[in-house]
Amino acid sequence: MEYRKIKDQDKEENVADIEDPHPKSGSGAGIVDKPKIGIQEGSEWKRKSLVTIALTVLTSSQGILIAWSKRAGKYDYSITTANFLVETLKCALSLIALTRTWEREGITEDNKLSTTLEEIKVYPIPAALYLIKNLLQYYIFMYVDAPSYQILKNLNIISTGVLYRIILRRKLTEIQWSAYILLCIGCTTAELTSSSDRVLQTPLQGCMMAIVMALLSGFAGVYTELIIKKRPSRNINVQNFWLYIFGMIFNVGAMLTQDHDDIMNKGFFHGYSLITACMIINHALSGIAVSMVMKYADNIVKVYSTSVAMLLTAFISMILFRFHLTLPFVLGSMVVSVSVYLHSKGKAPR
Amino acid sequence: MEYRKIKDQDKEENVADIEDPHPKSGSGAGIVDKPKIGIQEGSEWKRKSLVTIALTVLTSSQGILIAWSKRAGKYDYSITTANFLVETLKCALSLIALTRTWEREGITEDNKLSTTLEEIKVYPIPAALYLIKNLLQYYIFMYVDAPSYQILKNLNIISTGVLYRIILRRKLTEIQWSAYILLCIGCTTAELTSSSDRVLQTPLQGCMMAIVMALLSGFAGVYTELIIKKRPSRNINVQNFWLYIFGMIFNVGAMLTQDHDDIMNKGFFHGYSLITACMIINHALSGIAVSMVMKYADNIVKVYSTSVAMLLTAFISMILFRFHLTLPFVLGSMVVSVSVYLHSKGKAPR
């Protein structure tokens, strides 16, 4: 009845009680937390590192697959069907993992699939936030050109950090905040091109929309962490299963409104190729890795690992597709490296 | 006889004894040093801040004067005569300051102008190093183009830091080293233009020469600090006087070898204007400020203040001469700001 208990407390204490009551679940890299027993800390650290590395590798290979599929000119499948399949695959993988847990541990209060409205009523919120953000994306290009949008997207990093602090009430040290700001600057520097300067001429409406989009995206990420961490002992695969069920429902809506005619005329799998299949598998695995990072680490770790992945993608693309190495990329990567070092160096003393 | 004593120690203990034995002289921002008495520390800090701010303001206005003189198209005076006048003015100003000290304190062992060969035999070394560096400058352009040279000049920051550590044996904390690397990256980013990427195609000879030049320039700076701090109780104006005497001698040499004919035919003051006079006064005052920073702070503070000055110059030039604000400049300035913050935040606990 641990779940009930936590929920009841929550009514009085609001979201501040998100700090894990259960020692098994993640503590978040560099978050000020209480001293724990050595061995537990070690296995926690190992699990956190594992999911972080998995996310970094999957996100980098995702970028390379996208670049590859674009170069092969095969991008004529319907994106909404692909997204639906990603959600379905994630759901299926969560179920497979769950059946293995049931075989091993039997069905318990924490790993049973059945749920209450109380538990899942907040699950559609992140999916809804992403939907609103994606809709806004169509309008922002009325005010902002593509190279400027590429630069403005880095506001996500800042918004995630600020909302992480406000909503999850987790603390970063001053050195870690500096490192986090540097992460944003470094990512932006690495993406500089000769047309990036145009961003300085962005009209006020464009800036406002970019900020709203960054806040929506940051809020969706932080809210997912809030949901997943709310009940630390709850099996992550059950939580994922329900999150992805709502993902499937939202994507059915998108398929029907955006690609209904195409799917009816050309078929569901029109334009699919081996690369498309690889991309779907990769997206599904990265999605699960994101959830794992949220459960065992936090949004800050997620932002670091996707940022490092972005640089890895660009670097590998340079080798694979013979892109030129640019000085801004070199400088930006150096800033990101120093930022990663400072983030770990700036940990609050335990 | 304090001077003799320090010199004798030095023979056995090498340069490591540079750590100020006299509590009145500067301690260097963020250097690991021993606890001192509160009031003394306060007045030290005040003096250090004062000379640092003076250096920053003078260096920024220097950049603006150069930009102004270039725009006014008045750059046809002989640079060697101007440099000679700068050294002469610095000498004169040091003498004026000295006479006031003599009136106030009387002539002591520390503020007397007369010196020994033992004391001044190392004084020509920084001037000689700068001369070699300036001669190399003519050859480097055989391998490196101007925009690349602009970028490579930032290696000075790194070489000064490394030599500061090796020769002066002063320690920076890990956070301060990170900050220092960021200072170099930030300055480079702020100077990025569309042609900066060429630096990545610099041939090996060009890179080697750039590194040698950076080492020469860094060594000259660190060696000046070594000379000035060697005898902390010695009056800075006496030390300056002798340094500038050698500066004058080296510049007479440069005038005779480079501009002899021009000076003979057109006259010593040919092409001088009000701006030239302002520039000479400004250079002289900045030169004195650099010495003061070396005496009461250190090379790291000097590098920080000239780097911040470079950004201030660029920013003020944008307003005065309507240059465009560029995104790399904005990002680079942000990195430098975070670096300054981290440098002070990363101080070793006293």
Short mmCIF file of N, CA and C in Angstrom, two decimals, chain B residues 24 57 65 71 87 92 100 108 115 126 160 191 196 212-213 223 282-283 288 292 301 327 336-338:
data_model
loop_
_atom_site.label_atom_id
_atom_site.label_comp_id
_atom_site.label_asym_id
_atom_site.label_seq_id
_atom_site.Cartn_x
_atom_site.Cartn_y
_atom_site.Cartn_z
N LYS B 24 52.95 43.12 2.20
CA LYS B 24 52.34 44.28 1.54
C LYS B 24 52.07 44.01 0.06
N VAL B 57 40.43 49.22 -18.50
CA VAL B 57 39.93 50.45 -19.14
C VAL B 57 40.94 50.97 -20.14
N LEU B 65 41.08 53.62 -29.75
CA LEU B 65 41.93 54.63 -30.37
C LEU B 65 42.55 54.11 -31.67
N ARG B 71 40.34 54.43 -38.95
CA ARG B 71 39.19 54.97 -39.70
C ARG B 71 39.47 56.37 -40.18
N GLU B 87 58.05 54.43 -24.59
CA GLU B 87 59.03 54.00 -23.57
C GLU B 87 59.57 55.21 -22.80
N ALA B 92 59.68 58.65 -17.92
CA ALA B 92 59.48 59.96 -17.30
C ALA B 92 58.43 59.88 -16.20
N ARG B 100 58.14 62.03 -6.10
CA ARG B 100 57.10 62.24 -5.08
C ARG B 100 57.29 61.29 -3.90
N THR B 108 65.38 55.53 0.44
CA THR B 108 65.68 54.31 1.21
C THR B 108 66.35 53.29 0.30
N THR B 115 71.36 51.21 -8.83
CA THR B 115 71.12 49.77 -8.81
C THR B 115 72.44 49.03 -8.97
N PRO B 126 63.05 40.33 -20.99
CA PRO B 126 61.70 40.43 -21.58
C PRO B 126 61.70 41.23 -22.89
N THR B 160 50.80 31.40 -21.62
CA THR B 160 51.03 32.17 -20.38
C THR B 160 50.63 31.34 -19.17
N GLU B 191 35.99 36.05 -31.81
CA GLU B 191 36.67 36.61 -32.99
C GLU B 191 36.35 35.85 -34.27
N SER B 196 37.55 32.36 -40.67
CA SER B 196 38.36 31.77 -39.59
C SER B 196 38.66 30.30 -39.81
N VAL B 212 55.68 28.65 -31.08
CA VAL B 212 56.92 29.28 -30.60
C VAL B 212 56.66 30.73 -30.21
N MET B 213 55.92 31.45 -31.07
CA MET B 213 55.62 32.85 -30.77
C MET B 213 54.81 33.00 -29.49
N TYR B 223 58.30 36.12 -17.22
CA TYR B 223 59.62 36.52 -16.76
C TYR B 223 59.58 37.92 -16.14
N ASN B 282 48.16 56.80 -24.05
CA ASN B 282 47.42 55.62 -23.64
C ASN B 282 48.32 54.39 -23.52
N HIS B 283 49.17 54.17 -24.53
CA HIS B 283 50.08 53.03 -24.49
C HIS B 283 50.99 53.10 -23.28
N ILE B 288 52.37 50.94 -17.91
CA ILE B 288 52.59 51.06 -16.46
C ILE B 288 51.57 50.20 -15.70
N MET B 292 52.10 47.23 -12.92
CA MET B 292 51.45 47.27 -11.61
C MET B 292 50.69 45.96 -11.36
N VAL B 301 45.74 37.36 -13.92
CA VAL B 301 44.88 38.54 -13.84
C VAL B 301 45.09 39.43 -15.07
N LEU B 327 26.73 36.71 -33.84
CA LEU B 327 26.39 35.66 -32.87
C LEU B 327 27.64 35.06 -32.22
N VAL B 336 33.36 33.91 -21.97
CA VAL B 336 34.36 34.66 -21.18
C VAL B 336 33.75 35.10 -19.84
N SER B 337 32.49 35.55 -19.86
CA SER B 337 31.86 35.97 -18.60
C SER B 337 31.77 34.80 -17.62
N VAL B 338 31.33 33.63 -18.10
CA VAL B 338 31.25 32.47 -17.22
C VAL B 338 32.65 32.12 -16.71
#
